[in-house]
XYZ file of C-alpha atoms in Angstrom:
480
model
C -7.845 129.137 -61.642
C -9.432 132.013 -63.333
C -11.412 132.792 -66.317
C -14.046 135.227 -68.217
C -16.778 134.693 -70.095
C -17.502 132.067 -72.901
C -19.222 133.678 -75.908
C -21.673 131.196 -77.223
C -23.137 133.212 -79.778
C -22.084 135.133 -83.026
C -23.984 136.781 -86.095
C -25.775 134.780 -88.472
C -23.833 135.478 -90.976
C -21.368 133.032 -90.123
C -21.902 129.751 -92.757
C -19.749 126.760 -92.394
C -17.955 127.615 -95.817
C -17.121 130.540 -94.291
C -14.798 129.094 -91.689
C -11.253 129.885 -91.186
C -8.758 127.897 -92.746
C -7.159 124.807 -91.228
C -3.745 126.988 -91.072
C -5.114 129.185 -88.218
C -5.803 125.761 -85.906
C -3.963 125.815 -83.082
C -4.771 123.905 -79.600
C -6.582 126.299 -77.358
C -6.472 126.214 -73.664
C -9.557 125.813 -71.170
C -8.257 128.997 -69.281
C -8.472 130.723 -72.644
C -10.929 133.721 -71.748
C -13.080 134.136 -74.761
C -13.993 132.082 -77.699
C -13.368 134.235 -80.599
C -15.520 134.316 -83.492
C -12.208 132.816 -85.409
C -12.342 129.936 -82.721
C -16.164 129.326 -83.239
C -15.510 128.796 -86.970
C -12.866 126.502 -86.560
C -14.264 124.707 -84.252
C -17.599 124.151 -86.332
C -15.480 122.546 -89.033
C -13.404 120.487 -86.834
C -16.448 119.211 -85.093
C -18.112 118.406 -88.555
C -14.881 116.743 -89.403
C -15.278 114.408 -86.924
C -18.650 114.013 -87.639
C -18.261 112.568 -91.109
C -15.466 110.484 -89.894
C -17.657 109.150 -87.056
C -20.150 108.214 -88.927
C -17.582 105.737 -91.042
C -16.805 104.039 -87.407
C -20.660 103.659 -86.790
C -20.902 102.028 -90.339
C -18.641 99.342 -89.119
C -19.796 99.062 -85.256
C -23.815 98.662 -85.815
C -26.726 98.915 -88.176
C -27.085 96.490 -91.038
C -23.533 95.465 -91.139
C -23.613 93.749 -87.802
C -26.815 92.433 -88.468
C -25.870 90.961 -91.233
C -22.582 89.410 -89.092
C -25.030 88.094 -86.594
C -27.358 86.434 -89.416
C -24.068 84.791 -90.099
C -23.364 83.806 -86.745
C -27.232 82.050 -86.929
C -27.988 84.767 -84.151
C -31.978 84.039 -82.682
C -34.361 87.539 -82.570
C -33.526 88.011 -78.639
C -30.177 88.614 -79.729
C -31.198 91.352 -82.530
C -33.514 93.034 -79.305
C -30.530 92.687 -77.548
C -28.042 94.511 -79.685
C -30.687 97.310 -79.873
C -31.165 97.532 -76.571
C -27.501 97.686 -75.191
C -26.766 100.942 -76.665
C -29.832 102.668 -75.108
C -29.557 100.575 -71.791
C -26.182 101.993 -71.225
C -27.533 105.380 -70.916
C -28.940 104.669 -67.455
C -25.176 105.372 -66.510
C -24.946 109.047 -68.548
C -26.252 111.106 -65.302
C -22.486 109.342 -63.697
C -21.001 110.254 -66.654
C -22.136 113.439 -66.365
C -21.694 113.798 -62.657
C -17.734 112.760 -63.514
C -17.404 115.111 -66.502
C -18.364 118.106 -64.351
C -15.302 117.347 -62.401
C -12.874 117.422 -65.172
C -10.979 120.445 -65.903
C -11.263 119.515 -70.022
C -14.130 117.833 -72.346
C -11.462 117.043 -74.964
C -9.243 114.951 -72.479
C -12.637 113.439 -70.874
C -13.395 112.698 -74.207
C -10.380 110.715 -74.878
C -10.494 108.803 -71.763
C -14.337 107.489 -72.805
C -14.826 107.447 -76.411
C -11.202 106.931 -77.053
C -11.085 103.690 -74.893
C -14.423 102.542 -76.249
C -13.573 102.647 -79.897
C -10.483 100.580 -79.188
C -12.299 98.074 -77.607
C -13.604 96.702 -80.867
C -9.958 95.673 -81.875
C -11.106 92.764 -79.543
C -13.652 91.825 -82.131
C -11.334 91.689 -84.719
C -9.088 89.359 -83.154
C -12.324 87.378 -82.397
C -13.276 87.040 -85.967
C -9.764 86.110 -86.848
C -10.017 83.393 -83.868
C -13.118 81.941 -85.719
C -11.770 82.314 -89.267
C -8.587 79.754 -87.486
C -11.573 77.334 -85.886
C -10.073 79.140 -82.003
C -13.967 80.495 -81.819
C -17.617 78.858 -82.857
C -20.631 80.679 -83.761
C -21.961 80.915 -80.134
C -18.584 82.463 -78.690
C -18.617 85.069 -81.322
C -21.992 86.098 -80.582
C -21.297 86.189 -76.914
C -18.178 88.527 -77.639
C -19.616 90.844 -79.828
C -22.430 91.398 -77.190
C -19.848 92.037 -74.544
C -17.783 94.596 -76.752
C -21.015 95.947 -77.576
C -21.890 96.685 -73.702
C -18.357 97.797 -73.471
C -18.159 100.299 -75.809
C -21.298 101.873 -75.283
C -21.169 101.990 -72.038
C -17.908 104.004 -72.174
C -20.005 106.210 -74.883
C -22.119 106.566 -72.846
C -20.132 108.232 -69.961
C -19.200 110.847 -72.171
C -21.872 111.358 -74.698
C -23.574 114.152 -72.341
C -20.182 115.894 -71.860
C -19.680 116.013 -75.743
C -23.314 117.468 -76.362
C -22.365 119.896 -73.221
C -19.343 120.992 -75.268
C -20.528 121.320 -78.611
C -23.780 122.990 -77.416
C -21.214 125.311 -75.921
C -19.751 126.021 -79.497
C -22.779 126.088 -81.815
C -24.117 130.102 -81.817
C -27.939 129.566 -80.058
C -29.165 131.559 -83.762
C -27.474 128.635 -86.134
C -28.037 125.360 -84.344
C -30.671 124.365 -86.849
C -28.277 124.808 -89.993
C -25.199 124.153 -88.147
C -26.650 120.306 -86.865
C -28.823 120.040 -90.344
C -25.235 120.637 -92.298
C -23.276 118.383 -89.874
C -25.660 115.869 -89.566
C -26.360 115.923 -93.878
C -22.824 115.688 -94.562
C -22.529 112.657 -91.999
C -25.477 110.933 -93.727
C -23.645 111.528 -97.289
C -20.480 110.314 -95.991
C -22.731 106.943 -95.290
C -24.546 107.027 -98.472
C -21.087 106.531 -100.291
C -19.716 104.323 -97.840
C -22.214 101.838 -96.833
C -22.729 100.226 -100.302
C -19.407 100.096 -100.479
C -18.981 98.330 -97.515
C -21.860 96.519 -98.169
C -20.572 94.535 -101.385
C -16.889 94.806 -100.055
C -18.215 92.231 -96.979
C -20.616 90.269 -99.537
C -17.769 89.814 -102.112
C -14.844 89.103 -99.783
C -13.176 86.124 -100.920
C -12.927 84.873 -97.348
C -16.518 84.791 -96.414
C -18.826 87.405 -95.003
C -17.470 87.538 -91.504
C -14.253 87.782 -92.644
C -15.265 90.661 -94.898
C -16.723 92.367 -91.814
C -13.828 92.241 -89.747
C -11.787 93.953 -92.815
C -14.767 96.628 -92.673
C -14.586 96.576 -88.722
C -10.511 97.071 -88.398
C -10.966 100.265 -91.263
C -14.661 101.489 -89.047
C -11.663 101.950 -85.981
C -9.025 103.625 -87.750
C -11.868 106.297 -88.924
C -13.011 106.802 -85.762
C -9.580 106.929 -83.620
C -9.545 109.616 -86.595
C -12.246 111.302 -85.575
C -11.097 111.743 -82.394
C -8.246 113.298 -83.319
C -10.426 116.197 -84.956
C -11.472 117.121 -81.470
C -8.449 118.200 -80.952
C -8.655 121.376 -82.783
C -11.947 122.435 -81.096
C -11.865 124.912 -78.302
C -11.521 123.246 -75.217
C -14.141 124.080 -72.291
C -13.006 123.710 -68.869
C -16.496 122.214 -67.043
C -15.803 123.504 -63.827
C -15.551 127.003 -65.386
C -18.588 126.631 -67.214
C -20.731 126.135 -64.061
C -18.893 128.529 -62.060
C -20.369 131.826 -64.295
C -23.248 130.562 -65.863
C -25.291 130.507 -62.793
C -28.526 129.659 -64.718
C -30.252 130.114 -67.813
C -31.750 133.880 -67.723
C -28.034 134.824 -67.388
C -27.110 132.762 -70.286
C -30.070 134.519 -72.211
C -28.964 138.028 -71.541
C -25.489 137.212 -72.658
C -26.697 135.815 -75.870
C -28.539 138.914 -76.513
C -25.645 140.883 -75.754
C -22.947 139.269 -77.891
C -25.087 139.055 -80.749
C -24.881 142.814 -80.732
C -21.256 143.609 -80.078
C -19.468 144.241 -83.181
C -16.208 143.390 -81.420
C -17.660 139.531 -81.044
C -17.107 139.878 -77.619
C -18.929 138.884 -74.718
C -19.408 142.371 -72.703
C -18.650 141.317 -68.633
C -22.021 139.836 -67.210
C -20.706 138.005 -64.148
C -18.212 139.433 -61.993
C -17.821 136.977 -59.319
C -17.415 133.220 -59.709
C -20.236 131.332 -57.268
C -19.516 128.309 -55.460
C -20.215 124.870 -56.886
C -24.075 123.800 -57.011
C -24.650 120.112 -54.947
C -25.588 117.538 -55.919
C -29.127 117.459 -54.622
C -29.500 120.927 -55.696
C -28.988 119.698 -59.435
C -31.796 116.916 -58.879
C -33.687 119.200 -57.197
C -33.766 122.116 -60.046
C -34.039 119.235 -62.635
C -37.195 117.840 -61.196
C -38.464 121.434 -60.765
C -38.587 122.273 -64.545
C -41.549 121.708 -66.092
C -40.372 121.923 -69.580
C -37.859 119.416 -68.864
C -40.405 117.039 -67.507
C -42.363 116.763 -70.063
C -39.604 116.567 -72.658
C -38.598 113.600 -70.454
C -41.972 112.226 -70.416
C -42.294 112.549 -74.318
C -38.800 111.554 -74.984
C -38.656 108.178 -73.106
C -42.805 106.699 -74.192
C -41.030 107.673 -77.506
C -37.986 105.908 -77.976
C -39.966 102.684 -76.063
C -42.786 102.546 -78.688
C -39.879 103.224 -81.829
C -37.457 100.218 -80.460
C -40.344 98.010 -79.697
C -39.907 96.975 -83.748
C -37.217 99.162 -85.045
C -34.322 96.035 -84.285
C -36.993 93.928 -86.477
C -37.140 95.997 -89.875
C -33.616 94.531 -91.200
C -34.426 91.092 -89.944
C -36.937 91.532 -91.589
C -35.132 92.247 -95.023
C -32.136 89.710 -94.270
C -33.769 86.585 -92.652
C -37.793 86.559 -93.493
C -36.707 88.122 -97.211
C -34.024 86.532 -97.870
C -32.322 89.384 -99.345
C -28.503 89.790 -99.766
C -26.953 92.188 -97.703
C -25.616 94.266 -100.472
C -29.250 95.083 -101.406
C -30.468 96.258 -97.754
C -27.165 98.638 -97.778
C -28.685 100.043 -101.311
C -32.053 100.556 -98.863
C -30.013 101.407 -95.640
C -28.648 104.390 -98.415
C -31.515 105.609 -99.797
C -32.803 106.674 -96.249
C -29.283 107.905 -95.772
C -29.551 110.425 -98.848
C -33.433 111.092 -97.978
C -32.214 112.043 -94.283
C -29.077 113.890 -95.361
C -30.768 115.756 -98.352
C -33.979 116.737 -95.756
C -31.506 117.454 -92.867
C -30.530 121.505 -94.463
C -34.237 121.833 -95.153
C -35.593 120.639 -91.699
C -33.132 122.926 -90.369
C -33.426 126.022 -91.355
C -37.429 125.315 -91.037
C -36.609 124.505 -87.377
C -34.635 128.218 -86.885
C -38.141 129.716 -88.481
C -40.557 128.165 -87.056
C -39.006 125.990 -83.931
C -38.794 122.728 -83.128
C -41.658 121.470 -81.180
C -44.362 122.081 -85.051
C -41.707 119.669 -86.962
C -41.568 116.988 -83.731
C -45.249 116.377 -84.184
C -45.797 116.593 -87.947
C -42.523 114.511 -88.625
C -44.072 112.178 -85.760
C -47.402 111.032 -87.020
C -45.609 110.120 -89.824
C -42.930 108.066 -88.497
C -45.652 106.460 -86.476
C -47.235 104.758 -89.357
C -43.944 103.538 -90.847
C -44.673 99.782 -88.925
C -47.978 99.776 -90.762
C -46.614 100.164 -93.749
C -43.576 97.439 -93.303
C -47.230 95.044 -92.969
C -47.459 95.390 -96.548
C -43.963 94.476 -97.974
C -43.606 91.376 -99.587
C -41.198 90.042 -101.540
C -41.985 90.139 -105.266
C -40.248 92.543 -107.762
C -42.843 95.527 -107.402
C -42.287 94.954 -103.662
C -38.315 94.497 -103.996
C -37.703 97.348 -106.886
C -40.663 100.184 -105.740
C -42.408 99.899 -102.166
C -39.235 98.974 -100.210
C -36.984 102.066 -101.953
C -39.877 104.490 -101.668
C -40.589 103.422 -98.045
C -36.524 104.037 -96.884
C -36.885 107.167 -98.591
C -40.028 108.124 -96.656
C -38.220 107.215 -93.481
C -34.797 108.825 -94.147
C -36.664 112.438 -95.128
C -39.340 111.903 -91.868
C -36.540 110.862 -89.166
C -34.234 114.108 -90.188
C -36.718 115.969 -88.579
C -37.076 114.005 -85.353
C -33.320 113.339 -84.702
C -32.646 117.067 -85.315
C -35.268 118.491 -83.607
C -35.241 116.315 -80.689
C -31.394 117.076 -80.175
C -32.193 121.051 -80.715
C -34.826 121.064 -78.332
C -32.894 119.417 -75.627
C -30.213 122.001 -75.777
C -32.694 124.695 -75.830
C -34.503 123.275 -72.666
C -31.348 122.316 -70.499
C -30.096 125.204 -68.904
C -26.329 126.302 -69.381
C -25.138 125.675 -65.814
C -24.215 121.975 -64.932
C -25.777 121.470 -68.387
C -24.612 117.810 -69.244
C -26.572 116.867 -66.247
C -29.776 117.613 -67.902
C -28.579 115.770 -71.369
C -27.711 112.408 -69.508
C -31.175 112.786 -67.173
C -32.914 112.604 -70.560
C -30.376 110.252 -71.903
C -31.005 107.907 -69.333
C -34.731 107.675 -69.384
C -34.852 107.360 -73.308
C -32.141 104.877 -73.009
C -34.181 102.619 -69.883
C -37.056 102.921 -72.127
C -36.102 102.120 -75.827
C -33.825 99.284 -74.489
C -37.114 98.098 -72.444
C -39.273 98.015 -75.816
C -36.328 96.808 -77.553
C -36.086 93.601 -75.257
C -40.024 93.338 -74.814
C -40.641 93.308 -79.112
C -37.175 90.615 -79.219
C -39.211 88.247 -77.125
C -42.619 88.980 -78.712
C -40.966 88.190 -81.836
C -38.930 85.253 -80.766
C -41.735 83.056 -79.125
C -45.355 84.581 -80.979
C -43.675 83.219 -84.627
C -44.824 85.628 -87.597
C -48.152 86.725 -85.713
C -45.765 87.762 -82.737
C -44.220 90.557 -85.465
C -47.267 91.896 -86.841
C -48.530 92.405 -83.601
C -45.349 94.455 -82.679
C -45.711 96.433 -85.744
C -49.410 97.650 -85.072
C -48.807 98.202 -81.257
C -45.508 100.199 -82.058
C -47.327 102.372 -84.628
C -50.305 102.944 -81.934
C -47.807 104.232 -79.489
C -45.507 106.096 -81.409
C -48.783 108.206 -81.894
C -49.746 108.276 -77.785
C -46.238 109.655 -77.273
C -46.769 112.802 -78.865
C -49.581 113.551 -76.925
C -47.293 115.578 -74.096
C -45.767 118.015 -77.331
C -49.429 118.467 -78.124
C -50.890 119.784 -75.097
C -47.506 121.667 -74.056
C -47.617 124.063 -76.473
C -45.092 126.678 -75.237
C -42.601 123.660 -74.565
C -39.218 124.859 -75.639
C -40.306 128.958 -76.012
């Protein structure tokens, strides 16, 4: 099997709006030996396609819509901490993922096999809610199954997220990842500013109940997303094995960057001549645990994600059982910090392409580190209700643009090219072990400490999101 180069940049000039039509899509193979600038743009709007359509699915599978299914279901705190923590947990199994991926000779197909599988799974939910509806299920059993499907699914997900972040770092030209993720990831978080209210009153109106409405919202939630799917199809494939055998490390990756970003043809000029053998195993680990960069990243990334999930699960529990609030009103909040993060996504990223991504990591930081302080002070009477809560999703939806995108920008700008999905499920896994650690630890605080048990989660979360960005502080040429 033989193949040239991959081009994996282009000129800036090229804008999403600018991107071909979808009459020039046409399936392209892995063996295909260079990614035109013609196959970059369509595959940039396929990809944010699917991302808008993904985001629909995700509406339906998690956040405040099955919370507010589990309130129903009388579901106890440990259960919330657990829900949190199964979709980070599951990422101790992305470096096998990965490991599997870099033995398939297509992301798109390994794609299909994971996330495809996954998304179906839920279909098992829906016949569970039916079951209940009919008196075949209790409250209990419904709890259990959702927790299993949840494991399920994301443990599929999680065997190919690092192969889809691979791939689509792959595609996105090194010069517009800021924009391109900012205007992918805005147009996601608008797609959920429309649709979660929607869904949100659809579920609270639905003349069968609330779970019933859910399982309405959870059947449409799979359709999207076996839709999304199908957008991958008209992204340029990447063969793995291809990918590791010429991009022997990341210098080489560098100069061919430089190079194509030059060439008026859009053509990668010949930089490798001769295909290498396959890197082992151990020499992965080995040049893994020999980056420094890396390390640190890792180090920041996973004290990180434990001191945000040790009360994250807690804020719309917070909202739906303490408050009392119907669920139609925390969507309204759950879309304010959608249109805050989608409306600050274009502007943190072409502020990240300026001035890079490690700056906006800490400033964005400290202030998502106060944000459990602040939850402290909400209350429940109208100035609470109608100003604080609004302006405090707001405050989080326009500070955690910055984090997501920067955090998934500098990732791909650490990991080197070769065996690159390696890298993405090494960090995976340690942010996952982590968050799902201070995702369990703040469920049973907050189960068996009562109301004192929460505020002391909140202050103790707040005090280590802070700690955590100690290691971005000190490395200051992290990600240069």
């Amino acid at each position: 099997m033989d193949s040239s180069q991959i081009e994996t940049d282009a000129p800036l000039s090229i804008e999403i709006a600018q991107i071909a039509s979808p009459s020039t899509l046409s399936p392209t193979s892995t063996l295909s030996p260079r990614i035109s600038k013609d196959g970059i743009r369509t595959s940039l709007t396929a990809s944010t396609v699917d991302g808008v359509f993904a985001a629909i699915f995700s509406i339906g599978t998690g956040g405040i819509l099955l919370g507010n299914f589990l309130v129903g279901l009388n579901a106890s705190p440990v259960v919330f901490g657990m829900v949190s923590s199964i979709p980070m947990l599951v990422n101790l199994f992305q470096p096998m993922g990965a490991y599997l991926s870099e033995r398939s000779t297509s992301r798109f197909q390994y794609s299909l096999r994971t996330h495809g599988i996954g998304r179906l799974l839920w279909l098992i939910l829906v016949i569970g809610i039916i079951s209940f509806s009919w008196g075949g299920l209790n409250s209990n059993q419904l709890v259990i199954l959702s927790l299993l499907i949840l494991v399920c699914s994301h443990f599929l997900g999680g065997l190919g997220a690092a192969s889809w972040l691979s791939w689509i770092a792959m595609l996105v030209p090194r010069q517009l990842r800021g924009r391109y993720f900012g205007l992918r990831n805005s147009l996601a978080n608008l797609t959920e500013l429309v649709a979660l209210p929607i869904a949100g009153l659809a579920v609270s109106h639905w003349y069968g109940g609330a779970i019933q409405g859910y399982g309405v919202i959870l059947l449409l939630g799979i359709i999207f997303g076996i839709i999304s799917l199908g957008c991958q199809y008209f992204q340029v494939d990447i063969n793995p094995q291809l990918q590791n055998t010429y991009y022997a490390n990341s210098s080489q990756t560098s100069e061919i960057q430089s190079d194509s970003a030059s060439n008026e043809s859009g053509e990668v000029s010949q930089a490798i001549s001769l295909p290498q053998m396959p890197t082992s195993q151990n020499q992965i680990d080995s040049s893994i645990w020999k980056n420094s960069n890396f390390l640190v990243f890792l180090l920041y990334f996973g004290s990180w994600t434990f001191a945000v999930n040790l009360s994250a699960p807690f804020f719309n529990l917070y909202l739906l059982d303490t408050l009392n609030l119907d669920v139609s009103w925390v969507t309204f909040y759950n879309s304010l910090r959608a249109g805050a993060h989608m409306l600050m996504l274009i502007v943190w990223g072409r502020l990240a392409d300026k001035i890079g991504n490690r700056p906006i990591l800490i400033s964005t930081g400290i202030l998502i580190a106060v944000i459990p302080w602040l939850w402290l002070k909400m209350g429940s009477s109208p100035l609470d209700l109608w100003v604080w809560l609004p302006l405090l999703h707001i405050f989080i939806g326009a500070n955690w643009g910055g984090v997501d995108l920067c955090n998934n920008n500098l990732q791909i700008e650490i990991a080197p090219v070769k065996n690159q999905s390696i890298y993405f499920a090494t960090a995976a896994a340690v942010a996952g072990a982590s968050g799902a650690l201070g995702a369990t630890i703040g469920g049973f605080i907050a189960q068996f400490s009562g109301s004192f048990g929460i505020v002391e989660v909140f202050i103790v979360s707040g005090v280590l999101r802070l700690a955590s960005l100690v290691p971005l502080i000190v490395k200051k040429d992290l990600g240069s």
